[in-house]
Amino acid sequence: MNADELHALDFLNTLNLGELRSEPEGETTFPDFVTSDNVAIEIRRLNKHLRTDDEFEPIPEVHKNNITTIVNNELRNYDFLSPNSISVSLQFKRPFNLDKNAKKKLKKELKKQIHTATLSKNFQVPLQIADGISLTLFEGNGRSDQAYELHIMHDHDLGGNVTKSRHDSMIVAIKEKNNKIPAVKKKFDEFWLILVDYIFSRVDKYSVIDLHKYQKIESDFERIILLHRRDITQWQDLLPWKSP
């Protein structure tokens, strides 16, 4: 089982469904689980998709920790440049490259831009330090423990309308999994889909209210659950879909 399936299993165990059998049709097949009442349950990650030529393509997962570690480590080297504290905002947009050579170039450009911006007091202007990665410096009035501190990180691909991003991604995920039902429809009495949400940091009743402002996504699933990617207590049933 992958991490999302293990996370979903922890959640399912809170629903008192009885015994859950993994991959009843064989390894890596549909569905992921079946209950003792013959309910088929499939798990699917919900991640943001980009629309290209009227098709949806998944946005690759980004290694944010790698970027922030590089930037934080570099920022510690420049305390001598400024008498005041400098807040740093980091922005990134996929795709970008973080191989060995790219990291070396990123550090070199980061050093150059910090020196130039600080000495010229060119603050509050986005500075490109690599393809898809930029930062902005904001000067404070006083001095903190460190001259430069990374306070803000903005992922452009996760910005914008969160609800629309969720709905667009659900179109892809639900259609993909719904297409697998006909082959096993006679073997199970009911079908559930659990969407592990990687798009936003909160799942609550307002998530459902906002989603239901969009058109219902038709499927043969009797139950569709939106589950927080880390907190199994944050989940919501999406059905019945109350379209406007």
Coordinates of C-alpha atoms in Angstrom, one line a residue:
M1 CA 0.0 0.0 0.0
N2 CA 1.2 3.5 -0.7
A3 CA 1.1 6.4 1.8
D4 CA -2.3 7.6 0.7
E5 CA -3.9 4.2 1.0
L6 CA -2.4 3.7 4.5
H7 CA -3.7 7.1 5.5
A8 CA -7.2 6.3 4.1
L9 CA -7.1 2.9 5.9
D10 CA -6.5 4.7 9.2
F11 CA -9.5 6.9 8.4
L12 CA -11.7 3.9 7.3
N13 CA -10.9 2.1 10.6
T14 CA -12.7 5.0 12.4
L15 CA -16.0 4.3 10.5
N16 CA -16.5 0.9 12.1
L17 CA -16.8 -0.9 8.8
G18 CA -15.7 -4.2 10.2
E19 CA -13.0 -6.2 8.4
L20 CA -11.3 -4.5 5.5
R21 CA -9.6 -6.6 2.9
S22 CA -6.9 -5.0 0.7
E23 CA -6.9 -5.4 -3.1
P24 CA -9.5 -8.1 -3.4
E25 CA -9.0 -8.3 -7.2
G26 CA -5.2 -8.5 -7.0
E27 CA -2.3 -6.2 -6.4
T28 CA -2.6 -2.7 -7.9
T29 CA -6.1 -3.4 -9.2
F30 CA -9.4 -1.7 -8.6
P31 CA -10.7 -1.4 -5.9
D32 CA -8.2 -0.8 -3.1
F33 CA -10.4 -2.3 -0.3
V34 CA -13.6 -4.2 0.2
T35 CA -15.6 -4.3 3.4
S36 CA -17.3 -7.3 5.0
D37 CA -20.6 -5.9 3.5
N38 CA -19.1 -6.1 0.0
V39 CA -18.6 -2.4 -0.4
A40 CA -15.7 -1.6 -2.8
I41 CA -13.6 1.4 -1.8
E42 CA -11.1 3.1 -4.0
I43 CA -8.5 5.7 -2.9
R44 CA -7.3 8.5 -5.2
R45 CA -5.0 11.4 -4.5
L46 CA -6.6 14.8 -5.4
N47 CA -3.9 17.1 -6.7
K48 CA -4.1 20.1 -8.8
H49 CA -4.2 19.8 -12.6
L50 CA -3.4 22.3 -15.3
R51 CA -5.7 22.7 -18.3
T52 CA -3.8 22.5 -21.6
D53 CA -5.7 22.3 -24.9
D54 CA -8.9 21.5 -23.0
E55 CA -7.1 18.5 -21.3
F56 CA -6.2 18.3 -17.6
E57 CA -2.6 17.4 -16.8
P58 CA -1.4 16.8 -13.2
I59 CA 1.1 19.3 -11.7
P60 CA 4.1 17.5 -10.5
E61 CA 4.8 17.4 -6.8
V62 CA 7.3 20.0 -5.8
H63 CA 10.1 19.5 -3.3
K64 CA 9.5 22.7 -1.3
N65 CA 11.7 21.6 1.6
N66 CA 14.7 21.5 -0.8
I67 CA 14.1 25.0 -1.9
T68 CA 13.5 26.5 1.5
T69 CA 16.6 24.7 2.9
I70 CA 18.8 26.1 0.2
V71 CA 17.5 29.6 0.6
N72 CA 17.6 29.6 4.4
N73 CA 21.2 28.3 4.5
E74 CA 22.3 31.0 2.0
L75 CA 20.5 33.8 3.9
R76 CA 22.5 33.1 7.0
N77 CA 25.7 34.1 5.1
Y78 CA 24.7 37.8 4.6
D79 CA 24.1 39.2 8.0
F80 CA 26.9 41.8 7.5
L81 CA 25.1 43.4 4.6
S82 CA 22.2 45.1 6.4
P83 CA 21.8 46.9 9.7
N84 CA 18.0 46.2 9.7
S85 CA 16.1 42.9 9.4
I86 CA 15.1 41.8 6.0
S87 CA 12.0 39.7 5.4
V88 CA 12.3 37.4 2.4
S89 CA 9.3 36.2 0.3
L90 CA 10.0 33.1 -1.8
Q91 CA 7.9 32.4 -4.9
F92 CA 8.0 29.5 -7.2
K93 CA 6.2 28.1 -10.2
R94 CA 6.5 24.7 -11.9
P95 CA 8.3 23.4 -13.7
F96 CA 11.7 24.1 -12.3
N97 CA 14.9 22.1 -12.1
L98 CA 16.7 21.2 -8.9
D99 CA 19.5 19.0 -10.0
K100 CA 23.1 19.5 -8.8
N101 CA 24.0 22.1 -11.4
A102 CA 20.8 23.9 -11.0
K103 CA 21.3 24.2 -7.2
K104 CA 24.8 25.6 -7.8
K105 CA 23.5 28.2 -10.2
L106 CA 20.6 29.0 -7.8
K107 CA 23.0 29.7 -4.9
K108 CA 25.2 31.9 -7.1
E109 CA 22.3 33.9 -8.4
L110 CA 20.8 34.1 -4.9
K111 CA 24.0 35.6 -3.5
K112 CA 24.2 38.1 -6.4
Q113 CA 20.6 39.3 -6.1
I114 CA 20.8 39.6 -2.3
H115 CA 23.9 41.7 -2.5
T116 CA 22.6 43.9 -5.3
A117 CA 19.1 44.4 -3.8
T118 CA 20.4 45.2 -0.3
L119 CA 23.1 47.6 -1.3
S120 CA 20.9 49.4 -3.7
K121 CA 17.9 49.2 -1.4
N122 CA 15.9 47.7 -4.3
F123 CA 13.2 46.2 -2.0
Q124 CA 9.7 44.9 -2.7
V125 CA 10.7 44.0 -6.3
P126 CA 10.6 40.3 -7.4
L127 CA 14.1 39.0 -8.2
Q128 CA 14.4 36.0 -10.5
I129 CA 17.0 33.6 -9.1
A130 CA 16.3 30.6 -11.3
D131 CA 13.7 29.4 -13.8
G132 CA 10.4 29.3 -11.9
I133 CA 11.9 30.6 -8.6
S134 CA 12.0 34.2 -7.5
L135 CA 12.3 36.1 -4.2
T136 CA 11.3 39.5 -2.8
L137 CA 13.1 41.4 0.0
F138 CA 11.2 43.7 2.5
E139 CA 13.2 45.9 4.8
G140 CA 12.2 46.1 8.4
N141 CA 12.7 49.0 10.9
G142 CA 14.8 47.1 13.4
R143 CA 17.2 44.2 13.8
S144 CA 16.1 40.7 14.8
D145 CA 18.3 37.7 15.6
Q146 CA 19.0 37.2 11.9
A147 CA 19.4 39.9 9.3
Y148 CA 17.5 37.9 6.6
E149 CA 14.6 35.7 7.5
L150 CA 12.3 33.7 5.1
H151 CA 8.8 34.6 6.2
I152 CA 6.6 33.9 3.2
M153 CA 6.6 31.1 0.6
H154 CA 4.1 31.4 -2.3
D155 CA 3.3 28.5 -4.7
H156 CA 1.8 30.1 -7.8
D157 CA 0.4 26.8 -8.9
L158 CA -1.6 26.4 -5.7
G159 CA -2.9 30.0 -5.7
G160 CA -6.1 31.3 -7.2
N161 CA -9.5 29.7 -6.7
V162 CA -9.1 26.7 -4.4
T163 CA -12.6 25.5 -5.0
K164 CA -12.3 25.6 -8.8
S165 CA -9.0 23.8 -8.5
R166 CA -10.6 21.1 -6.4
H167 CA -13.6 20.8 -8.8
D168 CA -11.4 20.6 -11.9
S169 CA -9.3 17.9 -10.3
M170 CA -12.3 16.0 -9.2
I171 CA -13.5 15.9 -12.8
V172 CA -10.3 14.0 -13.7
A173 CA -10.2 11.8 -10.6
I174 CA -13.8 10.7 -10.5
K175 CA -14.0 10.1 -14.3
E176 CA -10.7 8.0 -14.1
K177 CA -12.0 5.8 -11.3
N178 CA -15.5 5.6 -12.5
N179 CA -14.3 4.1 -15.8
K180 CA -13.0 1.1 -13.7
I181 CA -16.4 0.2 -12.2
P182 CA -18.0 -1.6 -15.2
A183 CA -15.4 -4.4 -15.2
V184 CA -16.2 -5.3 -11.6
K185 CA -19.7 -3.9 -11.1
K186 CA -21.4 -7.3 -10.6
K187 CA -18.9 -8.4 -8.0
F188 CA -19.6 -5.6 -5.4
D189 CA -22.8 -4.2 -3.9
E190 CA -21.7 -0.6 -3.6
F191 CA -18.8 1.6 -4.6
W192 CA -17.1 4.4 -2.6
L193 CA -14.3 6.8 -3.6
I194 CA -12.0 8.5 -1.1
L195 CA -10.2 11.6 -2.5
V196 CA -7.1 12.5 -0.4
D197 CA -6.9 16.2 -0.7
Y198 CA -3.5 17.7 -1.6
I199 CA -4.9 21.0 -2.9
F200 CA -5.8 22.8 0.3
S201 CA -5.0 22.7 4.0
R202 CA -8.5 22.4 5.3
V203 CA -11.5 20.1 4.7
D204 CA -14.8 21.2 6.4
K205 CA -18.5 21.8 5.7
Y206 CA -17.6 25.0 3.8
S207 CA -15.5 23.0 1.4
V208 CA -18.6 21.1 0.5
I209 CA -20.8 24.1 0.3
D210 CA -18.4 25.8 -2.1
L211 CA -18.0 22.7 -4.2
H212 CA -21.7 22.3 -4.6
K213 CA -21.9 25.7 -6.3
Y214 CA -20.3 23.9 -9.3
Q215 CA -21.9 21.4 -11.6
K216 CA -22.4 17.9 -10.2
I217 CA -19.8 15.4 -11.5
E218 CA -21.8 12.3 -12.5
S219 CA -20.6 8.9 -11.5
D220 CA -21.7 5.5 -10.3
F221 CA -20.2 5.9 -6.8
E222 CA -22.7 5.8 -4.0
R223 CA -20.3 7.7 -1.7
I224 CA -17.5 10.1 -2.4
I225 CA -15.4 11.4 0.6
L226 CA -13.0 14.3 0.6
L227 CA -10.2 13.5 3.2
H228 CA -7.5 15.8 4.5
R229 CA -4.1 14.5 3.5
R230 CA -2.8 14.4 7.1
D231 CA -5.7 14.8 9.5
I232 CA -8.1 11.9 9.4
T233 CA -10.6 13.9 11.5
Q234 CA -11.0 16.4 8.7
W235 CA -13.3 14.8 6.1
Q236 CA -16.6 15.4 4.4
D237 CA -19.1 13.5 2.3
L238 CA -19.6 15.1 -1.1
L239 CA -22.8 13.2 -1.9
P240 CA -25.6 14.0 -2.4
W241 CA -24.4 16.8 -4.6
K242 CA -26.6 19.8 -4.2
S243 CA -26.0 21.7 -7.4
P244 CA -27.4 25.2 -7.8

